[in-house]
CSV table of C-alpha atoms in Angstrom, one decimal:
chain,number,residue,atom,x,y,z
A,1,ALA,CA,-7.9,-12.1,11.2
A,2,VAL,CA,-6.8,-8.6,11.9
A,3,VAL,CA,-6.5,-6.1,9.0
A,4,SER,CA,-4.0,-3.3,9.0
A,5,THR,CA,-2.7,-1.0,6.3
A,6,GLN,CA,0.9,-0.1,5.6
A,7,SER,CA,4.0,-1.7,7.1
A,8,THR,CA,4.4,0.4,10.2
A,9,GLY,CA,1.1,-1.0,11.5
A,10,VAL,CA,2.1,-4.5,10.5
A,11,ASP,CA,5.5,-4.3,12.1
A,12,MET,CA,3.9,-3.2,15.4
A,13,LEU,CA,1.7,-6.3,15.5
A,14,ALA,CA,3.5,-9.0,13.4
A,15,GLU,CA,5.5,-10.2,16.4
A,16,GLN,CA,2.3,-11.3,18.0
A,17,VAL,CA,0.8,-13.3,15.1
A,18,ASP,CA,1.4,-16.5,13.2
A,19,ILE,CA,0.7,-15.3,9.7
A,20,VAL,CA,1.1,-12.0,7.8
A,21,ALA,CA,-0.6,-11.8,4.4
A,22,ARG,CA,-0.9,-9.5,1.4
A,23,CYS,CA,-4.2,-9.4,-0.4
A,24,GLN,CA,-3.9,-6.9,-3.3
A,25,GLY,CA,-1.5,-4.9,-5.3
A,26,GLY,CA,2.0,-5.8,-6.5
A,27,ASN,CA,5.5,-4.4,-6.3
A,28,ASN,CA,4.0,-0.9,-6.9
A,29,ALA,CA,4.0,-0.4,-3.1
A,30,GLY,CA,7.0,0.2,-1.0
A,31,HIS,CA,7.4,-0.1,2.8
A,32,THR,CA,10.5,0.2,5.0
A,33,VAL,CA,10.9,-1.7,8.3
A,34,VAL,CA,13.7,-0.8,10.6
A,35,VAL,CA,15.2,-3.5,12.8
A,36,GLY,CA,18.1,-2.3,14.9
A,37,ASP,CA,20.4,-0.6,12.4
A,38,THR,CA,19.1,-2.5,9.4
A,39,HIS,CA,16.5,-1.1,7.0
A,40,TYR,CA,14.5,-3.7,5.1
A,41,ASP,CA,12.6,-2.5,2.0
A,42,PHE,CA,9.5,-4.5,1.0
A,43,HIS,CA,7.5,-4.3,-2.2
A,44,LEU,CA,5.9,-7.7,-2.7
A,45,LEU,CA,6.9,-9.6,0.4
A,46,PRO,CA,4.7,-9.1,3.5
A,47,SER,CA,6.8,-7.1,5.9
A,48,GLY,CA,6.1,-9.6,8.7
A,49,ILE,CA,8.8,-11.8,7.0
A,50,VAL,CA,11.4,-10.2,9.2
A,51,TYR,CA,10.1,-12.4,12.0
A,52,GLN,CA,11.5,-15.9,11.7
A,53,ASP,CA,8.5,-17.5,13.4
A,54,VAL,CA,6.0,-15.9,11.1
A,55,SER,CA,4.7,-17.4,7.9
A,56,CYS,CA,3.8,-15.1,5.0
A,57,VAL,CA,1.1,-15.4,2.4
A,58,ILE,CA,0.8,-13.6,-1.0
A,59,GLY,CA,-2.9,-14.0,-1.7
A,60,ASN,CA,-4.8,-14.5,-4.9
A,61,GLY,CA,-5.6,-10.8,-5.2
A,62,VAL,CA,-1.9,-9.9,-5.5
A,63,VAL,CA,-0.2,-9.7,-8.9
A,64,VAL,CA,3.4,-11.0,-8.9
A,65,HIS,CA,6.4,-10.0,-11.1
A,66,VAL,CA,8.5,-13.1,-10.5
A,67,PRO,CA,11.9,-11.6,-11.2
A,68,SER,CA,11.2,-8.7,-8.9
A,69,LEU,CA,10.0,-11.0,-6.2
A,70,PHE,CA,13.3,-13.0,-6.2
A,71,GLU,CA,15.4,-9.8,-6.4
A,72,GLU,CA,13.6,-8.6,-3.2
A,73,VAL,CA,14.0,-12.0,-1.6
A,74,ASP,CA,17.8,-12.1,-2.3
A,75,LYS,CA,18.3,-8.5,-1.2
A,76,ASN,CA,16.7,-9.2,2.2
A,77,ILE,CA,18.4,-12.5,2.7
A,78,ALA,CA,21.7,-10.6,2.2
A,79,LYS,CA,20.6,-8.2,5.0
A,80,GLY,CA,20.1,-11.2,7.4
A,81,CYS,CA,16.4,-12.0,6.8
A,82,ALA,CA,16.7,-15.8,6.9
A,83,ASP,CA,14.6,-18.7,5.5
A,84,ILE,CA,12.4,-16.4,3.5
A,85,THR,CA,11.5,-18.9,0.8
A,86,ASP,CA,10.7,-21.6,3.4
A,87,ARG,CA,8.2,-19.3,5.1
A,88,LEU,CA,6.6,-17.8,2.0
A,89,ILE,CA,3.4,-19.2,0.4
A,90,ILE,CA,2.0,-17.8,-2.9
A,91,SER,CA,-1.5,-18.4,-4.0
A,92,ASP,CA,-2.0,-20.6,-7.0
A,93,ARG,CA,-4.7,-18.1,-8.1
A,94,ALA,CA,-2.4,-15.0,-8.0
A,95,HIS,CA,-1.8,-13.5,-11.4
A,96,VAL,CA,1.7,-13.2,-13.0
A,97,VAL,CA,3.0,-9.8,-14.0
A,98,GLY,CA,5.0,-10.2,-17.2
A,99,ASP,CA,7.8,-8.1,-18.4
A,100,VAL,CA,5.5,-7.2,-21.3
A,101,HIS,CA,3.0,-5.7,-18.8
A,102,GLN,CA,5.7,-3.4,-17.4
A,103,THR,CA,6.6,-2.3,-20.9
A,104,VAL,CA,3.0,-1.6,-21.8
A,105,ASP,CA,2.5,0.3,-18.5
A,106,GLY,CA,5.2,2.7,-19.6
A,107,LEU,CA,3.8,3.0,-23.1
A,108,TYR,CA,0.4,3.9,-21.8
A,109,GLU,CA,1.8,6.6,-19.6
A,110,ALA,CA,3.9,8.0,-22.4
A,111,GLU,CA,0.8,8.0,-24.7
A,112,LYS,CA,-1.3,9.8,-22.2
A,113,GLN,CA,1.4,12.4,-21.6
A,114,ALA,CA,1.7,13.0,-25.3
A,115,LYS,CA,-2.1,13.2,-26.0
A,116,GLN,CA,-3.3,15.0,-22.8
A,117,GLY,CA,-0.2,16.7,-21.4
A,118,ASN,CA,-0.3,14.7,-18.2
A,119,SER,CA,-0.1,11.1,-17.0
A,120,LEU,CA,-1.6,9.1,-14.1
A,121,GLY,CA,1.8,8.8,-12.4
A,122,THR,CA,1.8,5.1,-12.2
A,123,THR,CA,5.0,3.2,-11.0
A,124,LYS,CA,5.2,1.6,-14.4
A,125,LYS,CA,5.5,-1.8,-12.7
A,126,GLY,CA,2.9,-3.4,-14.9
A,127,ILE,CA,0.2,-3.6,-12.2
A,128,GLY,CA,-2.7,-2.0,-14.2
A,129,PRO,CA,-2.1,-4.0,-17.4
A,130,THR,CA,-1.9,-7.2,-15.4
A,131,TYR,CA,-5.2,-6.6,-13.7
A,132,SER,CA,-6.6,-5.7,-17.2
A,133,THR,CA,-5.6,-9.1,-18.6
A,134,LYS,CA,-7.0,-10.7,-15.4
A,135,MET,CA,-10.4,-9.0,-16.0
A,136,GLN,CA,-10.3,-9.9,-19.7
A,137,ARG,CA,-9.8,-13.5,-18.6
A,138,THR,CA,-6.6,-13.9,-20.6
A,139,GLY,CA,-4.2,-13.6,-17.7
A,140,ILE,CA,-1.6,-16.1,-16.4
A,141,ARG,CA,-2.0,-17.5,-12.9
A,142,MET,CA,0.5,-19.1,-10.7
A,143,SER,CA,-1.2,-22.4,-11.2
A,144,ASP,CA,-0.4,-22.2,-14.9
A,145,LEU,CA,3.3,-22.3,-14.0
A,146,LEU,CA,2.7,-25.7,-12.5
A,147,GLY,CA,0.8,-27.1,-15.5
A,148,ASP,CA,1.4,-27.9,-19.1
A,149,ARG,CA,4.3,-25.8,-20.6
A,150,ALA,CA,2.7,-25.8,-24.1
A,151,ARG,CA,-0.4,-24.2,-22.7
A,152,LEU,CA,1.6,-21.7,-20.6
A,153,LYS,CA,3.5,-20.7,-23.7
A,154,GLU,CA,0.3,-20.3,-25.7
A,155,LYS,CA,-1.0,-17.9,-23.0
A,156,VAL,CA,2.2,-15.9,-23.0
A,157,MET,CA,2.1,-15.6,-26.8
A,158,GLY,CA,-1.5,-14.5,-26.6
A,159,ILE,CA,-0.8,-11.6,-24.1
A,160,VAL,CA,2.3,-10.4,-26.1
A,161,GLN,CA,0.4,-10.5,-29.4
A,162,SER,CA,-2.5,-8.5,-27.9
A,163,CYS,CA,0.0,-5.9,-26.6
A,164,ALA,CA,1.7,-5.8,-30.1
A,165,LEU,CA,-1.7,-5.0,-31.7
A,166,ARG,CA,-2.2,-2.2,-29.3
A,167,PHE,CA,1.3,-0.7,-29.7
A,168,PRO,CA,2.3,-1.7,-33.3
A,169,ASN,CA,5.3,0.7,-33.3
A,170,HIS,CA,7.0,-1.2,-30.4
A,171,SER,CA,8.9,-4.4,-30.9
A,172,PHE,CA,7.9,-7.2,-28.6
A,173,ASP,CA,9.6,-10.6,-28.4
A,174,ALA,CA,7.2,-13.3,-27.3
A,175,GLU,CA,9.7,-16.1,-27.3
A,176,GLU,CA,12.1,-14.2,-25.0
A,177,GLU,CA,9.2,-13.3,-22.7
A,178,TYR,CA,8.3,-17.0,-22.3
A,179,ARG,CA,12.0,-18.0,-21.8
A,180,ARG,CA,12.5,-15.5,-19.0
A,181,LEU,CA,9.4,-16.7,-17.2
A,182,GLU,CA,10.1,-20.4,-17.7
A,183,ALA,CA,13.6,-20.1,-16.3
A,184,LEU,CA,12.1,-19.0,-12.9
A,185,ILE,CA,9.5,-21.8,-12.6
A,186,PRO,CA,11.8,-24.3,-10.7
A,187,ARG,CA,12.5,-21.8,-8.0
A,188,ILE,CA,9.0,-20.5,-7.5
A,189,SER,CA,7.1,-23.8,-7.8
A,190,PRO,CA,7.6,-25.0,-4.2
A,191,MET,CA,6.0,-21.8,-2.9
A,192,ILE,CA,2.8,-22.1,-4.9
A,193,LYS,CA,-0.1,-23.5,-2.9
A,194,ASP,CA,-3.8,-23.3,-2.4
A,195,THR,CA,-3.9,-20.4,0.0
A,196,VAL,CA,-7.7,-20.4,0.3
A,197,LEU,CA,-7.4,-23.8,2.0
A,198,TYR,CA,-4.3,-22.7,3.9
A,199,MET,CA,-6.0,-19.6,5.4
A,200,HIS,CA,-9.2,-21.6,6.1
A,201,GLU,CA,-7.3,-24.3,8.0
A,202,SER,CA,-5.2,-21.6,9.8
A,203,ILE,CA,-8.4,-19.8,11.0
A,204,ARG,CA,-9.9,-23.1,12.2
A,205,SER,CA,-6.7,-23.8,14.1
A,206,ASN,CA,-7.0,-20.4,15.8
A,207,LYS,CA,-3.9,-19.1,14.2
A,208,LYS,CA,-3.5,-15.3,14.5
A,209,ILE,CA,-3.5,-13.7,11.1
A,210,LEU,CA,-2.5,-10.1,10.2
A,211,VAL,CA,-3.4,-8.8,6.7
A,212,GLU,CA,-1.2,-6.0,5.3
A,213,GLY,CA,-2.6,-3.4,3.0
A,214,ALA,CA,-0.3,-2.4,0.3
A,215,ASN,CA,-1.7,1.0,-0.7
A,216,ALA,CA,-3.6,3.9,0.9
A,217,ALA,CA,-7.4,3.9,1.0
A,218,MET,CA,-7.6,6.8,-1.3
A,219,LEU,CA,-5.8,4.8,-4.0
A,220,ASP,CA,-8.6,2.2,-4.0
A,221,ILE,CA,-9.9,1.6,-7.6
A,222,ASP,CA,-13.5,2.1,-6.4
A,223,PHE,CA,-13.4,4.5,-3.5
A,224,GLY,CA,-10.2,6.5,-4.2
A,225,THR,CA,-9.5,9.6,-6.2
A,226,TYR,CA,-10.3,8.0,-9.5
A,227,PRO,CA,-8.6,7.9,-12.1
A,228,TYR,CA,-5.5,8.7,-10.0
A,229,VAL,CA,-5.7,5.4,-8.1
A,230,THR,CA,-4.2,2.0,-8.2
A,231,SER,CA,-5.8,-1.0,-9.9
A,232,SER,CA,-7.0,-3.0,-6.9
A,233,ASN,CA,-9.2,-2.7,-3.9
A,234,CYS,CA,-6.9,-1.7,-1.1
A,235,THR,CA,-9.7,-1.0,1.3
A,236,VAL,CA,-11.0,-3.8,3.7
A,237,GLY,CA,-13.2,-5.5,1.1
A,238,GLY,CA,-10.0,-6.5,-0.7
A,239,VAL,CA,-9.1,-8.8,2.2
A,240,CYS,CA,-12.1,-11.0,1.5
A,241,THR,CA,-11.7,-11.1,-2.3
A,242,GLY,CA,-7.9,-11.2,-2.2
A,243,LEU,CA,-7.4,-13.9,0.3
A,244,GLY,CA,-10.7,-15.8,0.4
A,245,ILE,CA,-11.3,-14.9,4.1
A,246,PRO,CA,-15.0,-14.6,5.0
A,247,PRO,CA,-15.9,-11.1,6.4
A,248,THR,CA,-17.2,-12.6,9.6
A,249,LYS,CA,-13.7,-13.7,10.4
A,250,ILE,CA,-12.3,-10.2,10.5
A,251,THR,CA,-12.0,-9.1,14.1
A,252,ASP,CA,-10.1,-5.8,13.9
A,253,VAL,CA,-9.5,-3.2,11.3
A,254,ILE,CA,-6.6,-0.9,12.1
A,255,GLY,CA,-6.2,2.3,10.1
A,256,VAL,CA,-2.6,3.5,9.9
A,257,VAL,CA,-2.3,7.2,9.2
A,258,LYS,CA,0.5,9.7,9.3
A,259,ALA,CA,0.2,12.8,11.5
A,260,TYR,CA,0.1,14.8,8.3
A,261,THR,CA,-1.0,13.9,4.7
A,262,THR,CA,1.2,12.7,1.9
A,263,ARG,CA,0.6,11.6,-1.7
A,264,VAL,CA,3.0,10.3,-4.3
A,265,GLY,CA,2.1,10.7,-8.0
A,266,ALA,CA,-0.6,12.8,-9.6
A,267,GLY,CA,-4.1,13.4,-8.4
A,268,THR,CA,-6.1,15.9,-6.3
A,269,PHE,CA,-4.8,16.8,-2.9
A,270,PRO,CA,-7.0,19.3,-1.1
A,271,THR,CA,-4.6,20.1,1.8
A,272,GLU,CA,-1.4,20.0,-0.2
A,273,LEU,CA,1.3,22.5,0.9
A,274,THR,CA,3.5,23.7,-2.0
A,275,ASP,CA,5.4,26.2,0.2
A,276,GLU,CA,8.3,26.0,2.6
A,277,ILE,CA,6.1,24.2,5.2
A,278,GLY,CA,5.3,21.4,2.7
A,279,ASN,CA,9.0,21.2,1.8
A,280,ALA,CA,10.0,21.0,5.4
A,281,MET,CA,7.6,18.1,6.0
A,282,ALA,CA,9.1,16.2,3.1
A,283,ASP,CA,12.6,16.9,4.2
A,284,ILE,CA,12.2,16.1,7.9
A,285,GLY,CA,10.0,13.1,7.1
A,286,HIS,CA,12.3,11.8,4.3
A,287,GLU,CA,9.2,11.6,2.1
A,288,TYR,CA,10.5,9.7,-0.9
A,289,GLY,CA,8.7,6.7,-2.3
A,290,VAL,CA,10.5,3.4,-1.6
A,291,THR,CA,9.5,1.9,-5.0
A,292,THR,CA,10.1,4.9,-7.3
A,293,GLY,CA,12.2,7.3,-5.3
A,294,ARG,CA,9.7,10.1,-6.2
A,295,ARG,CA,9.4,12.9,-3.7
A,296,ARG,CA,6.0,12.7,-1.9
A,297,ARG,CA,3.7,15.7,-1.9
A,298,CYS,CA,2.9,16.8,1.7
A,299,GLY,CA,0.1,18.7,3.4
A,300,TRP,CA,-1.9,19.2,6.5
A,301,LEU,CA,-3.8,16.3,8.1
A,302,ASP,CA,-7.1,15.9,6.3
A,303,LEU,CA,-9.8,14.5,8.6
A,304,MET,CA,-12.4,14.5,5.9
A,305,VAL,CA,-10.3,11.9,4.0
A,306,LEU,CA,-9.9,10.0,7.3
A,307,LYS,CA,-13.7,10.2,7.9
A,308,TYR,CA,-14.4,8.9,4.4
A,309,SER,CA,-11.8,6.1,4.8
A,310,HIS,CA,-13.5,5.1,8.1
A,311,MET,CA,-16.9,5.0,6.4
A,312,VAL,CA,-15.5,2.5,3.9
A,313,ASN,CA,-13.2,0.5,6.2
A,314,GLY,CA,-14.9,0.6,9.6
A,315,PHE,CA,-11.8,1.2,11.7
A,316,THR,CA,-11.8,-0.3,15.1
A,317,ARG,CA,-8.5,1.4,16.1
A,318,LEU,CA,-6.0,3.9,14.6
A,319,ALA,CA,-2.2,4.0,14.6
A,320,VAL,CA,-0.9,7.5,14.1
A,321,THR,CA,2.7,7.5,12.7
A,322,LYS,CA,5.4,10.1,12.3
A,323,LEU,CA,4.1,12.5,15.0
A,324,ASP,CA,7.7,13.6,15.6
A,325,ILE,CA,7.9,15.1,12.1
A,326,LEU,CA,5.6,17.9,13.4
A,327,ASP,CA,7.8,18.6,16.4
A,328,THR,CA,9.3,21.9,15.1
A,329,PHE,CA,6.2,23.5,13.7
A,330,LYS,CA,4.9,26.5,15.7
A,331,GLU,CA,1.4,26.2,14.3
A,332,LEU,CA,-0.5,23.3,12.8
A,333,LYS,CA,-3.7,23.2,10.7
A,334,VAL,CA,-6.1,20.3,10.4
A,335,CYS,CA,-8.7,20.0,7.8
A,336,VAL,CA,-12.1,19.4,9.4
A,337,GLY,CA,-14.5,20.1,6.5
A,338,TYR,CA,-14.9,20.8,2.8
A,339,LYS,CA,-16.8,23.6,1.1
A,340,LEU,CA,-17.9,23.5,-2.6
A,341,ASP,CA,-19.5,26.6,-4.0
A,342,GLY,CA,-20.0,27.9,-0.5
A,343,LYS,CA,-21.8,24.8,0.7
A,344,ASP,CA,-20.6,22.2,3.2
A,345,LEU,CA,-19.9,18.7,1.9
A,346,LEU,CA,-20.7,15.7,4.0
A,347,SER,CA,-18.4,13.3,2.2
A,348,PHE,CA,-15.7,12.9,-0.4
A,349,PRO,CA,-17.0,13.6,-3.9
A,350,ALA,CA,-16.6,11.0,-6.7
A,351,ASP,CA,-16.1,13.5,-9.5
A,352,HIS,CA,-12.4,14.5,-9.8
A,353,ALA,CA,-13.5,17.8,-11.4
A,354,LEU,CA,-15.3,18.7,-8.2
A,355,LEU,CA,-12.4,17.6,-6.0
A,356,GLU,CA,-10.3,20.2,-7.7
A,357,LYS,CA,-12.7,22.9,-6.6
A,358,ILE,CA,-12.9,21.9,-3.0
A,359,GLU,CA,-12.1,24.5,-0.4
A,360,PRO,CA,-10.7,22.9,2.8
A,361,VAL,CA,-12.0,24.2,6.1
A,362,TYR,CA,-9.2,24.3,8.7
A,363,THR,CA,-8.9,24.5,12.5
A,364,THR,CA,-5.6,25.9,13.7
A,365,ILE,CA,-3.9,24.7,16.8
A,366,LYS,CA,-0.6,25.6,18.5
A,367,GLY,CA,2.3,23.4,17.9
A,368,TRP,CA,4.3,21.8,20.7
A,369,ASP,CA,7.6,23.0,19.5
A,370,CYS,CA,9.7,20.3,21.3
A,371,SER,CA,11.0,16.8,20.6
A,372,THR,CA,8.7,13.8,21.1
A,373,VAL,CA,11.3,11.2,19.9
A,374,ASP,CA,12.1,10.0,23.5
A,375,CYS,CA,8.5,9.8,24.6
A,376,ARG,CA,7.4,6.2,25.4
A,377,THR,CA,4.0,6.8,26.9
A,378,PHE,CA,1.0,8.9,26.0
A,379,GLU,CA,1.3,10.8,29.3
A,380,THR,CA,4.9,11.9,28.5
A,381,LEU,CA,3.8,13.6,25.2
A,382,PRO,CA,3.6,17.4,25.2
A,383,GLU,CA,0.1,18.7,26.0
A,384,GLN,CA,-0.4,20.1,22.6
A,385,ALA,CA,0.6,16.8,21.0
A,386,LYS,CA,-2.0,15.1,23.1
A,387,SER,CA,-4.6,17.7,22.0
A,388,TYR,CA,-3.7,17.0,18.4
A,389,LEU,CA,-4.2,13.3,18.8
A,390,ASN,CA,-7.4,13.8,20.8
A,391,LEU,CA,-8.8,16.0,18.0
A,392,ILE,CA,-8.3,13.0,15.6
A,393,GLN,CA,-10.0,10.6,18.0
A,394,GLU,CA,-13.0,12.8,18.7
A,395,PHE,CA,-13.6,13.7,15.0
A,396,LEU,CA,-13.6,10.1,13.9
A,397,ASP,CA,-15.0,8.6,17.2
A,398,VAL,CA,-12.2,5.9,16.9
A,399,LYS,CA,-9.6,5.3,19.6
A,400,ILE,CA,-5.9,5.6,18.8
A,401,GLY,CA,-4.1,2.5,19.9
A,402,TRP,CA,-0.5,3.4,18.8
A,403,VAL,CA,1.5,6.5,18.1
A,404,GLY,CA,4.8,6.6,16.2
A,405,VAL,CA,7.5,9.1,17.2
A,406,GLY,CA,10.4,7.6,15.2
A,407,GLN,CA,11.4,4.9,12.8
A,408,SER,CA,12.3,2.1,15.1
A,409,ARG,CA,10.0,-0.4,16.9
A,410,ALA,CA,11.0,1.1,20.2
A,411,SER,CA,9.5,4.4,19.0
A,412,ILE,CA,5.9,3.1,19.0
A,413,ILE,CA,3.9,4.3,21.9
A,414,VAL,CA,1.1,1.8,22.9
A,415,ILE,CA,-1.9,3.5,24.4
């Protein structure tokens, strides 16, 4: 099993594997894969689904909003992605995101905004509330859709009633919630399987498996910029708990990182650029979230974040994407350290209040000021671009295996 994060890394490798799997998150993530002139947008589906010889797994750690799943399936079928439902396997242990969870997500955000003047900036897709019911042991799993309907209805009613108690001023319709879910059971039932057994048998048969991370490492519920994080473990540990894969079976951990830093939503961002440089990065890089359409915040590459991510994930190789977005900048800065109250920090602080006081330490290098989009080997990259990449490798002591200089698959340089 090979672990990667984000769809660019997956798309580079998916053609070489038998199975691509998701292990955490829900449709709160968004990835775009470009095949020829066609742009495929993925939120719940593993992005390896574009390859017709690849099977795709949605693991037990994922939370699934069934209407959104089928909307995504139908959209991508219309774009020419064939046989999706025949190649998609959903864990019988995965939890179901109800419409009520999405409603409550928005209500929580509105409440926080009214009380504190700011919100977490969630996608309002119901992800956090679904993981909450999972941890409270009152959630609905895919296996429940295959079982007794009276028991399923009772579970739906229980969740809706709990939400109604929390938000008494909002009108909830438990009967309608159940009817909407029940109507989709015939279509989703054939895809629901024991994915722990499926993955185990696939590993024993020497199948090549690629696991796709849905969110960035700094959004991890334990290791990220808490509380401005997602509700699942999107670092490498989530692969084991979200798919039932033993850690000894993971052979490669590939970290996918942009050549600069971005963040969507609220939360501390030490290297953020709120000037014309940051705006230029966002415009040139088309930095808008696939799920929400929100403009991403942009900043200089933060090697302290990468170093911390490497501590947690143990990267064996890196894939650096969107190097071409920096082609026109005369000068580039890279964060190589943090200071707090004049003292050097060795790692990434847990306390968000401390994060807001961090002073980034930068090294400045000359930009290459020419196009890299036609480069197809490391050797043909401009010297300053190679120096930029070597700085990343040397700081982390991890080799770069791939460099992206454009959107298409042909724009990936293999080193």
